[in-house]
């Protein structure tokens, strides 16, 4: 179904006040999913963003899977163990086949790991997941050793986000070949049929899948980034499942007898990414002139910005209670959360004004806050509210919205200074590795460090945690790194959100902390 058709139907549904009738799909073996995040490729290693990861996981597997409780489960590897501090052994499943009929071999694992950080034109690579891997050694057709340059205690969890591809199908191919289908050959539960950028991805069941047989013969994933259109598509029966339900719409969906709503906690923290360069392109004096010195480099200014934001109000009014104010990276209850840190900065606008005076900005300054309008359901309302709060204390803040692809590109190119976004942590250190460590492409650090943050004390604490094999010692060092970067406000944490899915009442789905909408986990009741 074309995106334009869906939007037209959505508009008619809203104007007619549709709220209760949900049509049943014409073919019970077909599943249609309306997703809030626009995916830009089916190449599983083109860009490390959630919308792309969501679609690649339909077609590709990893050595290890992440369960709905954030636990690790066997994937293409049936088991794994530590042989020494720098050698991990993985036992592969027997008889696993790629979609083209070729058997999974150790060389496919080695090829995929080598490709992860080396995809041309990748806006944000998967280098952080494989940063320490030295080589993959075949012991026998079903046993491999992965040797690392230094101890890498989180390697099993990191490998859960490295999609395994067929060397024979992918070697020498480009991301465009994936999008055309010629290279989109995995071992996953569904096979590539058709991809039209901005319109749909059509998949067919893999009847030779090594795992549980999928319930659906075909799956169509439709990017519907407009909240009203996505909601109306569900209510009119044009799709069977949607993700990214805006919090304001949850109550009426929960009252609809034809709709099932499923919600669950996430590891995703929403935050402001701050520009740490000497000159910030989107920070000005009150007359709109570029400043010689970037005020955001001053910790007191960052503290003022943090104190000026009423997180509880954002949670109550915009998130409708479907979030928790955040004061660090990992949510309470997840491994890596530091119990010593306050849950969130106390709202203190007068304190913010005093800090600005101390920093030499008694009259404040101007800046622009950027985000995308088609990635998160509440992003536009959120940045408008934050801008008003900052303006009240003297940081006169304008807002600019853009499509997510343009927003990400401008951020990568260093054109932005304050960015609102979210990061779904895949481990207790993944955000620190990718977003906060000093950028070092060769070592796999800072692939998403668009604030150009660099703190040697933090880098050393994080690297120490990353090479500490003892669980207690690693957790202590992770807490230390977290405390350093939170106190330095390398980012400004805002809140952790709850994710919600809506679907026909005759479907079931188990939520997961990574906000994935995997068709293999959607089943008829």
Coordinates of C-alpha atoms in Angstrom, one line a residue:
X1 CA 0.0 0.0 0.0
X2 CA 1.4 3.4 -1.0
X3 CA 2.2 5.9 1.7
X4 CA 0.1 8.5 0.0
X5 CA -2.9 6.2 0.1
X6 CA -2.4 5.6 3.8
X7 CA -2.2 9.3 4.5
X8 CA -5.4 10.0 2.5
X9 CA -7.3 7.3 4.4
X10 CA -5.9 8.6 7.6
X11 CA -7.2 12.1 6.9
X12 CA -10.6 10.8 6.0
X13 CA -10.8 8.7 9.2
X14 CA -9.8 11.6 11.4
X15 CA -12.3 14.0 9.8
X16 CA -15.1 11.4 10.2
X17 CA -14.2 10.9 13.9
X18 CA -13.3 7.2 13.5
X19 CA -12.6 5.7 16.9
X20 CA -14.0 2.2 17.2
X21 CA -14.4 0.2 14.1
X22 CA -11.3 -1.8 13.1
X23 CA -11.4 -3.7 9.8
X24 CA -9.9 -7.2 9.8
X25 CA -7.1 -7.8 7.2
X26 CA -8.3 -9.5 4.1
X27 CA -5.7 -12.3 4.4
X28 CA -5.0 -13.6 7.9
X29 CA -1.5 -14.7 6.7
X30 CA -0.5 -11.1 5.9
X31 CA 0.8 -8.7 8.5
X32 CA 1.0 -4.9 8.0
X33 CA 3.0 -2.9 10.5
X34 CA 3.0 0.9 10.6
X35 CA 6.2 2.1 12.1
X36 CA 6.9 5.6 13.4
X37 CA 10.6 5.7 12.5
X38 CA 11.5 6.1 8.8
X39 CA 14.1 3.5 7.8
X40 CA 16.5 4.5 5.0
X41 CA 18.1 1.2 4.1
X42 CA 17.8 -2.5 4.5
X43 CA 21.6 -2.8 4.7
X44 CA 22.0 -4.0 8.3
X45 CA 25.2 -2.1 8.7
X46 CA 24.6 1.1 6.9
X47 CA 23.4 3.2 9.8
X48 CA 23.3 2.4 13.5
X49 CA 19.8 3.8 14.2
X50 CA 16.7 2.1 15.7
X51 CA 14.4 2.3 12.6
X52 CA 17.1 0.6 10.4
X53 CA 17.8 -2.0 13.1
X54 CA 14.1 -2.7 13.4
X55 CA 13.8 -3.7 9.8
X56 CA 17.2 -5.5 9.5
X57 CA 16.3 -7.8 12.4
X58 CA 13.4 -9.2 10.3
X59 CA 15.8 -10.5 7.7
X60 CA 19.2 -11.0 9.5
X61 CA 20.3 -12.8 12.7
X62 CA 23.2 -12.2 15.1
X63 CA 25.3 -14.7 17.0
X64 CA 23.4 -13.8 20.1
X65 CA 19.8 -12.4 20.7
X66 CA 18.5 -10.0 23.3
X67 CA 15.4 -11.2 25.0
X68 CA 12.4 -9.2 26.1
X69 CA 13.9 -8.8 29.6
X70 CA 17.2 -7.5 28.1
X71 CA 18.8 -10.9 28.8
X72 CA 21.1 -12.7 26.3
X73 CA 19.9 -15.7 24.4
X74 CA 21.4 -18.1 21.8
X75 CA 21.1 -16.9 18.3
X76 CA 23.2 -18.2 15.5
X77 CA 25.5 -19.3 18.3
X78 CA 24.1 -22.0 20.5
X79 CA 26.6 -21.3 23.3
X80 CA 29.6 -19.1 24.1
X81 CA 32.3 -19.1 26.7
X82 CA 35.4 -17.2 27.7
X83 CA 38.6 -19.2 26.9
X84 CA 41.0 -16.5 28.1
X85 CA 40.8 -12.8 28.8
X86 CA 41.1 -12.1 25.1
X87 CA 39.6 -15.2 23.5
X88 CA 35.9 -16.1 23.3
X89 CA 34.6 -19.4 21.9
X90 CA 31.2 -19.6 20.0
X91 CA 29.5 -22.8 19.0
X92 CA 27.4 -22.3 15.9
X93 CA 24.1 -23.9 15.2
X94 CA 24.1 -26.8 12.8
X95 CA 22.2 -26.6 9.5
X96 CA 21.5 -22.9 9.4
X97 CA 21.0 -21.7 5.8
X98 CA 20.9 -18.3 4.2
X99 CA 17.9 -17.3 2.2
X100 CA 19.7 -18.3 -1.0
X101 CA 20.2 -21.9 0.4
X102 CA 23.9 -21.6 1.3
X103 CA 24.9 -22.8 4.7
X104 CA 26.2 -20.5 7.4
X105 CA 29.9 -20.9 7.7
X106 CA 32.6 -19.3 10.0
X107 CA 33.8 -17.2 7.1
X108 CA 30.4 -15.4 7.0
X109 CA 30.9 -14.5 10.7
X110 CA 34.4 -13.1 10.0
X111 CA 33.2 -11.2 6.9
X112 CA 30.3 -9.6 8.8
X113 CA 32.5 -8.5 11.7
X114 CA 35.1 -7.0 9.3
X115 CA 32.3 -5.2 7.3
X116 CA 30.7 -3.6 10.4
X117 CA 33.0 -0.5 10.7
X118 CA 33.7 -0.2 7.0
X119 CA 30.5 0.5 5.1
X120 CA 31.1 3.4 2.7
X121 CA 29.1 6.6 3.5
X122 CA 27.7 5.3 6.7
X123 CA 26.2 8.2 8.8
X124 CA 26.9 6.3 12.0
X125 CA 28.7 2.9 11.9
X126 CA 28.7 -0.2 14.0
X127 CA 32.4 0.1 14.8
X128 CA 31.8 0.4 18.5
X129 CA 30.4 -3.1 18.7
X130 CA 33.5 -4.7 17.2
X131 CA 36.1 -2.1 18.3
X132 CA 38.4 -4.6 20.1
X133 CA 38.2 -7.6 17.7
X134 CA 41.5 -8.7 16.3
X135 CA 40.5 -11.7 14.3
X136 CA 38.0 -14.6 13.9
X137 CA 39.5 -18.0 13.9
X138 CA 37.7 -21.1 12.6
X139 CA 38.3 -24.1 14.9
X140 CA 35.9 -26.3 12.9
X141 CA 32.8 -25.7 10.8
X142 CA 30.7 -25.2 14.0
X143 CA 33.3 -23.6 16.3
X144 CA 34.9 -20.2 16.1
X145 CA 37.2 -18.2 18.4
X146 CA 37.0 -14.5 18.4
X147 CA 40.3 -13.0 19.6
X148 CA 40.3 -9.4 20.9
X149 CA 43.1 -6.9 21.3
X150 CA 42.3 -6.5 24.9
X151 CA 39.7 -7.9 27.4
X152 CA 36.2 -7.1 26.1
X153 CA 33.7 -8.3 28.8
X154 CA 30.7 -7.0 26.9
X155 CA 31.5 -8.7 23.6
X156 CA 28.6 -11.2 23.7
X157 CA 26.1 -8.3 24.2
X158 CA 27.8 -6.2 21.6
X159 CA 27.7 -9.1 19.1
X160 CA 23.9 -9.2 19.5
X161 CA 23.8 -6.1 17.3
X162 CA 26.1 -7.3 14.5
X163 CA 24.0 -8.8 11.8
X164 CA 25.5 -11.8 10.0
X165 CA 25.5 -11.7 6.3
X166 CA 26.5 -14.1 3.5
X167 CA 30.1 -13.4 2.4
X168 CA 29.4 -14.9 -1.1
X169 CA 26.2 -12.7 -1.5
X170 CA 27.6 -9.4 -0.1
X171 CA 31.3 -9.2 -0.8
X172 CA 31.9 -6.5 -3.4
X173 CA 28.3 -5.2 -3.1
X174 CA 27.1 -1.8 -2.0
X175 CA 24.3 -0.5 0.2
X176 CA 22.3 0.1 -2.9
X177 CA 22.6 -3.6 -3.8
X178 CA 20.9 -4.4 -0.4
X179 CA 18.1 -1.9 -1.2
X180 CA 17.6 -3.6 -4.5
X181 CA 17.5 -7.0 -2.9
X182 CA 20.5 -8.6 -4.6
X183 CA 22.6 -8.5 -1.4
X184 CA 19.8 -8.6 1.2
X185 CA 20.3 -12.2 2.0
X186 CA 20.3 -13.2 5.7
X187 CA 19.3 -16.2 7.8
X188 CA 16.4 -14.4 9.5
X189 CA 12.7 -15.4 9.7
X190 CA 11.7 -13.3 6.7
X191 CA 13.1 -12.8 3.2
X192 CA 13.4 -9.7 1.1
X193 CA 10.7 -9.1 -1.5
X194 CA 10.7 -5.4 -2.3
X195 CA 11.9 -2.1 -0.8
X196 CA 10.7 1.3 -1.9
X197 CA 12.3 4.1 0.1
X198 CA 9.8 6.1 2.1
X199 CA 7.0 3.7 1.0
X200 CA 7.3 0.2 2.2
X201 CA 9.4 -3.0 2.8
X202 CA 7.7 -6.2 1.8
X203 CA 9.0 -9.5 3.2
X204 CA 8.1 -13.2 2.7
X205 CA 8.3 -16.0 5.3
X206 CA 11.5 -18.0 5.4
X207 CA 10.2 -21.5 5.5
X208 CA 13.7 -22.8 6.2
X209 CA 14.2 -20.6 9.3
X210 CA 16.2 -22.3 12.0
X211 CA 14.0 -21.0 14.7
X212 CA 10.2 -21.0 15.4
X213 CA 8.2 -20.8 12.1
X214 CA 6.8 -17.3 11.7
X215 CA 3.0 -17.0 11.8
X216 CA 2.9 -14.7 8.7
X217 CA 3.3 -15.5 5.0
X218 CA 4.1 -11.9 4.2
X219 CA 4.9 -8.9 6.2
X220 CA 4.7 -5.3 5.0
X221 CA 6.4 -2.6 7.0
X222 CA 5.1 0.9 6.3
X223 CA 6.9 4.1 7.5
X224 CA 4.1 6.3 8.7
X225 CA 5.9 9.1 10.6
X226 CA 2.8 11.3 11.0
X227 CA 1.2 10.4 14.4
X228 CA -2.4 11.1 13.3
X229 CA -2.0 9.1 10.1
X230 CA -0.4 6.2 11.8
X231 CA -3.1 6.1 14.5
X232 CA -5.9 6.4 11.9
X233 CA -4.3 3.6 9.8
X234 CA -4.7 1.3 12.7
X235 CA -8.3 2.4 13.5
X236 CA -9.4 2.0 9.9
X237 CA -7.8 -1.4 9.5
X238 CA -5.2 -0.3 7.0
X239 CA -2.5 -1.7 9.2
X240 CA -2.6 -4.4 11.9
X241 CA 0.0 -3.1 14.3
X242 CA 1.6 0.3 15.0
X243 CA 4.4 1.4 17.3
X244 CA 5.2 4.9 18.7
X245 CA 1.7 5.7 20.1
X246 CA 1.7 9.3 21.2
X247 CA 1.0 9.3 25.0
X248 CA -2.0 11.6 24.5
X249 CA -3.7 9.0 22.4
X250 CA -3.2 6.0 24.8
X251 CA -6.3 6.5 26.9
X252 CA -8.7 6.3 23.9
X253 CA -7.0 3.4 22.4
X254 CA -7.1 1.5 25.7
X255 CA -10.8 2.1 25.8
X256 CA -11.4 0.8 22.3
X257 CA -12.6 -2.8 22.5
X258 CA -11.2 -3.6 19.1
X259 CA -7.7 -2.6 20.0
X260 CA -5.0 -4.2 22.2
X261 CA -2.4 -1.9 23.7
X262 CA 1.0 -3.2 25.0
X263 CA 3.5 -1.0 26.8
X264 CA 6.9 -1.6 28.4
X265 CA 9.9 0.2 29.8
X266 CA 12.8 1.1 27.6
X267 CA 16.6 1.7 27.9
X268 CA 16.2 4.8 25.7
X269 CA 17.2 8.0 27.3
X270 CA 16.1 11.3 25.8
X271 CA 18.7 14.1 26.1
X272 CA 20.2 17.3 24.8
X273 CA 23.5 16.9 23.0
X274 CA 25.6 20.0 23.6
X275 CA 28.3 21.6 21.4
X276 CA 31.7 21.6 23.0
X277 CA 33.7 23.3 20.2
X278 CA 35.4 26.7 20.7
X279 CA 32.9 28.2 18.4
X280 CA 29.3 26.9 18.1
X281 CA 27.6 27.7 14.8
X282 CA 24.1 28.0 16.3
X283 CA 24.9 30.0 19.4
X284 CA 24.8 33.8 19.2
X285 CA 24.8 37.0 21.2
X286 CA 21.5 38.7 21.8
X287 CA 21.9 40.7 18.6
X288 CA 22.3 37.5 16.6
X289 CA 26.1 37.7 16.1
X290 CA 28.4 34.8 16.4
X291 CA 30.2 34.6 19.7
X292 CA 34.0 34.5 19.9
X293 CA 33.8 31.9 22.6
X294 CA 31.2 29.2 22.9
X295 CA 29.3 29.7 26.2
X296 CA 28.3 26.0 26.3
X297 CA 31.9 25.1 27.1
X298 CA 31.4 26.6 30.5
X299 CA 30.0 24.0 33.0
X300 CA 28.1 26.7 34.8
X301 CA 26.2 27.4 31.6
X302 CA 25.4 23.7 31.1
X303 CA 24.3 23.5 34.7
X304 CA 22.0 26.5 34.1
X305 CA 20.4 24.9 31.1
X306 CA 19.8 21.7 33.1
X307 CA 18.3 23.5 36.0
X308 CA 16.1 25.6 33.8
X309 CA 14.3 22.5 32.5
X310 CA 11.3 21.2 34.4
X311 CA 11.6 17.5 33.7
X312 CA 8.6 16.5 35.8
X313 CA 6.4 19.0 33.9
X314 CA 7.6 17.5 30.6
X315 CA 6.8 14.0 31.8
X316 CA 3.3 15.0 33.2
X317 CA 2.1 17.3 30.4
X318 CA 3.8 16.1 27.2
X319 CA 4.5 12.5 28.0
X320 CA 1.2 12.1 29.9
X321 CA 3.0 10.2 32.6
X322 CA 4.5 7.7 30.2
X323 CA 8.1 8.5 31.2
X324 CA 10.4 9.0 34.2
X325 CA 12.7 12.1 34.7
X326 CA 16.3 11.1 34.0
X327 CA 19.5 12.1 35.7
X328 CA 21.9 9.6 34.1
X329 CA 22.1 7.2 31.2
X330 CA 20.7 3.9 32.2
X331 CA 17.2 3.7 33.8
X332 CA 16.7 2.5 37.4
X333 CA 16.6 -1.3 37.5
X334 CA 18.9 -1.8 34.5
X335 CA 22.4 -3.0 34.8
X336 CA 24.8 -0.1 34.9
X337 CA 22.5 2.4 36.5
X338 CA 24.4 4.3 39.2
X339 CA 22.5 4.4 42.5
X340 CA 24.6 7.3 43.8
X341 CA 23.3 9.7 41.2
X342 CA 20.1 11.7 41.6
X343 CA 17.3 10.6 39.3
X344 CA 17.0 14.0 37.8
X345 CA 18.2 17.6 38.1
X346 CA 16.0 19.7 40.4
X347 CA 14.1 22.4 38.6
X348 CA 15.6 25.6 39.7
X349 CA 15.1 28.6 37.3
X350 CA 16.5 31.1 39.8
X351 CA 19.5 29.0 40.3
X352 CA 19.9 28.9 36.5
X353 CA 19.9 32.7 36.3
X354 CA 22.5 33.0 39.0
X355 CA 24.8 30.5 37.2
X356 CA 24.5 32.5 34.0
X357 CA 25.5 35.6 35.8
X358 CA 28.5 33.8 37.4
X359 CA 29.5 32.6 33.9
X360 CA 29.5 36.1 32.5
X361 CA 26.2 36.1 30.7
X362 CA 23.9 38.2 32.9
X363 CA 21.8 39.0 29.9
X364 CA 21.9 35.5 28.5
X365 CA 22.5 34.7 24.8
X366 CA 20.7 33.1 21.9
X367 CA 20.8 29.6 20.5
X368 CA 18.9 27.2 18.3
X369 CA 17.6 23.8 19.4
X370 CA 17.3 21.3 16.6
X371 CA 15.5 18.0 16.3
X372 CA 13.6 15.9 13.8
X373 CA 9.8 16.0 13.3
X374 CA 9.5 12.4 12.0
X375 CA 11.3 10.2 14.5
X376 CA 9.7 10.5 18.0
X377 CA 6.0 11.2 18.5
X378 CA 6.4 14.0 21.0
X379 CA 9.6 15.5 19.8
X380 CA 8.1 18.7 18.4
X381 CA 6.1 19.5 21.5
X382 CA 9.0 18.6 23.7
X383 CA 11.5 21.0 22.1
X384 CA 9.0 23.8 22.0
X385 CA 8.4 23.4 25.8
X386 CA 12.2 23.2 26.5
X387 CA 12.8 26.3 24.4
X388 CA 10.2 28.2 26.4
X389 CA 11.8 27.1 29.7
X390 CA 15.3 28.1 28.6
X391 CA 14.1 31.5 27.2
X392 CA 12.6 32.3 30.6
X393 CA 16.0 32.2 32.3
X394 CA 17.7 34.2 29.6
X395 CA 18.9 31.6 27.1
X396 CA 16.7 32.8 24.2
X397 CA 16.1 29.6 22.3
X398 CA 14.7 29.1 18.8
X399 CA 13.5 25.8 17.4
X400 CA 14.3 24.2 14.0
X401 CA 12.7 21.0 12.9
X402 CA 13.8 18.8 9.9
X403 CA 13.3 15.3 8.6
X404 CA 15.3 12.8 10.6
X405 CA 17.7 12.1 7.7
X406 CA 18.5 15.8 7.3
X407 CA 18.8 16.4 11.0
X408 CA 21.2 13.5 11.4
X409 CA 23.3 14.6 8.4
X410 CA 23.6 18.2 9.6
X411 CA 24.5 16.9 13.1
X412 CA 27.2 14.7 11.7
X413 CA 28.6 17.6 9.6
X414 CA 28.9 19.8 12.7
X415 CA 26.3 22.3 11.6
X416 CA 24.2 22.1 14.9
X417 CA 25.0 23.1 18.4
X418 CA 22.1 21.8 20.7
X419 CA 20.3 18.7 19.6
X420 CA 17.3 16.9 21.1
X421 CA 17.3 13.1 20.6
X422 CA 17.1 9.7 22.1
X423 CA 19.6 6.8 22.6
X424 CA 18.5 3.2 23.2
X425 CA 21.3 1.6 25.2
X426 CA 22.3 -1.8 24.0
X427 CA 24.5 -2.3 27.0
X428 CA 25.5 -0.3 30.1
X429 CA 28.3 1.4 28.2
X430 CA 27.0 1.6 24.6
X431 CA 26.0 5.3 24.8
X432 CA 29.2 6.3 26.5
X433 CA 31.2 4.4 23.8
X434 CA 29.3 5.9 20.8
X435 CA 28.0 9.3 22.0
X436 CA 30.4 10.6 24.7
X437 CA 33.9 9.1 24.3
X438 CA 36.3 11.3 22.3
X439 CA 35.8 10.5 18.7
X440 CA 38.4 8.0 17.4
X441 CA 37.3 6.1 14.3
X442 CA 40.2 3.8 14.3
X443 CA 39.4 2.6 17.8
X444 CA 35.6 2.5 17.3
X445 CA 34.8 5.3 19.7
X446 CA 32.5 8.3 19.3
X447 CA 30.7 7.4 16.1
X448 CA 27.7 9.4 17.3
X449 CA 29.6 12.1 19.2
X450 CA 28.0 15.1 17.5
X451 CA 28.6 17.4 20.4
X452 CA 32.4 16.9 20.0
X453 CA 32.7 16.2 23.7
X454 CA 36.1 15.2 25.0
X455 CA 37.1 14.5 28.6
X456 CA 40.3 12.5 29.1
X457 CA 39.3 11.6 32.7
X458 CA 36.1 10.2 31.5
X459 CA 37.7 8.4 28.5
X460 CA 40.2 6.6 30.8
X461 CA 37.5 5.6 33.3
X462 CA 35.3 4.2 30.5
X463 CA 38.2 2.4 28.8
X464 CA 39.1 0.9 32.2
X465 CA 35.5 -0.4 32.6
X466 CA 35.6 -1.8 29.0
X467 CA 38.6 -4.0 29.7
X468 CA 37.8 -5.2 33.2
X469 CA 36.6 -8.8 33.2
X470 CA 35.7 -9.0 36.8
X471 CA 31.9 -8.2 37.0
X472 CA 32.1 -6.2 40.3
X473 CA 35.1 -4.3 39.2
X474 CA 33.6 -3.5 35.8
X475 CA 30.4 -2.3 37.4
X476 CA 32.3 0.0 39.8
X477 CA 34.3 1.5 36.9
X478 CA 31.1 1.9 34.8
X479 CA 29.6 3.8 37.7
X480 CA 32.7 5.9 37.9
X481 CA 32.6 6.8 34.2
X482 CA 28.9 7.5 34.5
X483 CA 29.4 9.8 37.5
X484 CA 32.2 11.8 35.7
X485 CA 30.2 12.4 32.5
X486 CA 26.9 13.2 34.3
X487 CA 28.6 15.7 36.7
X488 CA 30.3 17.3 33.7
X489 CA 27.1 17.3 31.7
X490 CA 28.6 15.8 28.6
X491 CA 24.9 15.4 27.7
X492 CA 21.9 16.8 29.5
X493 CA 19.6 13.8 30.4
X494 CA 15.9 14.5 30.3
X495 CA 13.7 11.4 30.7
X496 CA 13.3 7.7 30.0
X497 CA 10.2 6.9 28.0
X498 CA 7.8 4.0 28.0
X499 CA 7.1 2.5 24.6
X500 CA 3.6 1.5 23.5
X501 CA 2.2 -0.5 20.6
X502 CA -1.3 -0.8 19.3
X503 CA -2.8 -3.7 17.4
X504 CA -5.9 -5.6 16.5
X505 CA -7.4 -7.2 19.5
X506 CA -6.8 -10.7 18.1
X507 CA -3.0 -10.2 18.1
X508 CA -0.5 -10.6 20.8
X509 CA 3.0 -9.0 21.2
X510 CA 5.6 -9.1 23.9
X511 CA 7.3 -5.6 24.4
X512 CA 11.0 -5.3 24.6
X513 CA 13.3 -2.7 26.0
X514 CA 14.8 -1.8 22.6
X515 CA 11.5 -0.8 21.1
X516 CA 11.7 -3.4 18.3
X517 CA 8.6 -4.3 16.4
X518 CA 9.7 -7.8 15.3
X519 CA 7.1 -9.6 13.2
X520 CA 8.4 -13.0 14.6
X521 CA 7.1 -11.8 18.0
X522 CA 3.6 -10.9 16.8
X523 CA 1.2 -13.7 16.8
X524 CA -2.6 -14.4 16.5
X525 CA -4.2 -15.0 19.8

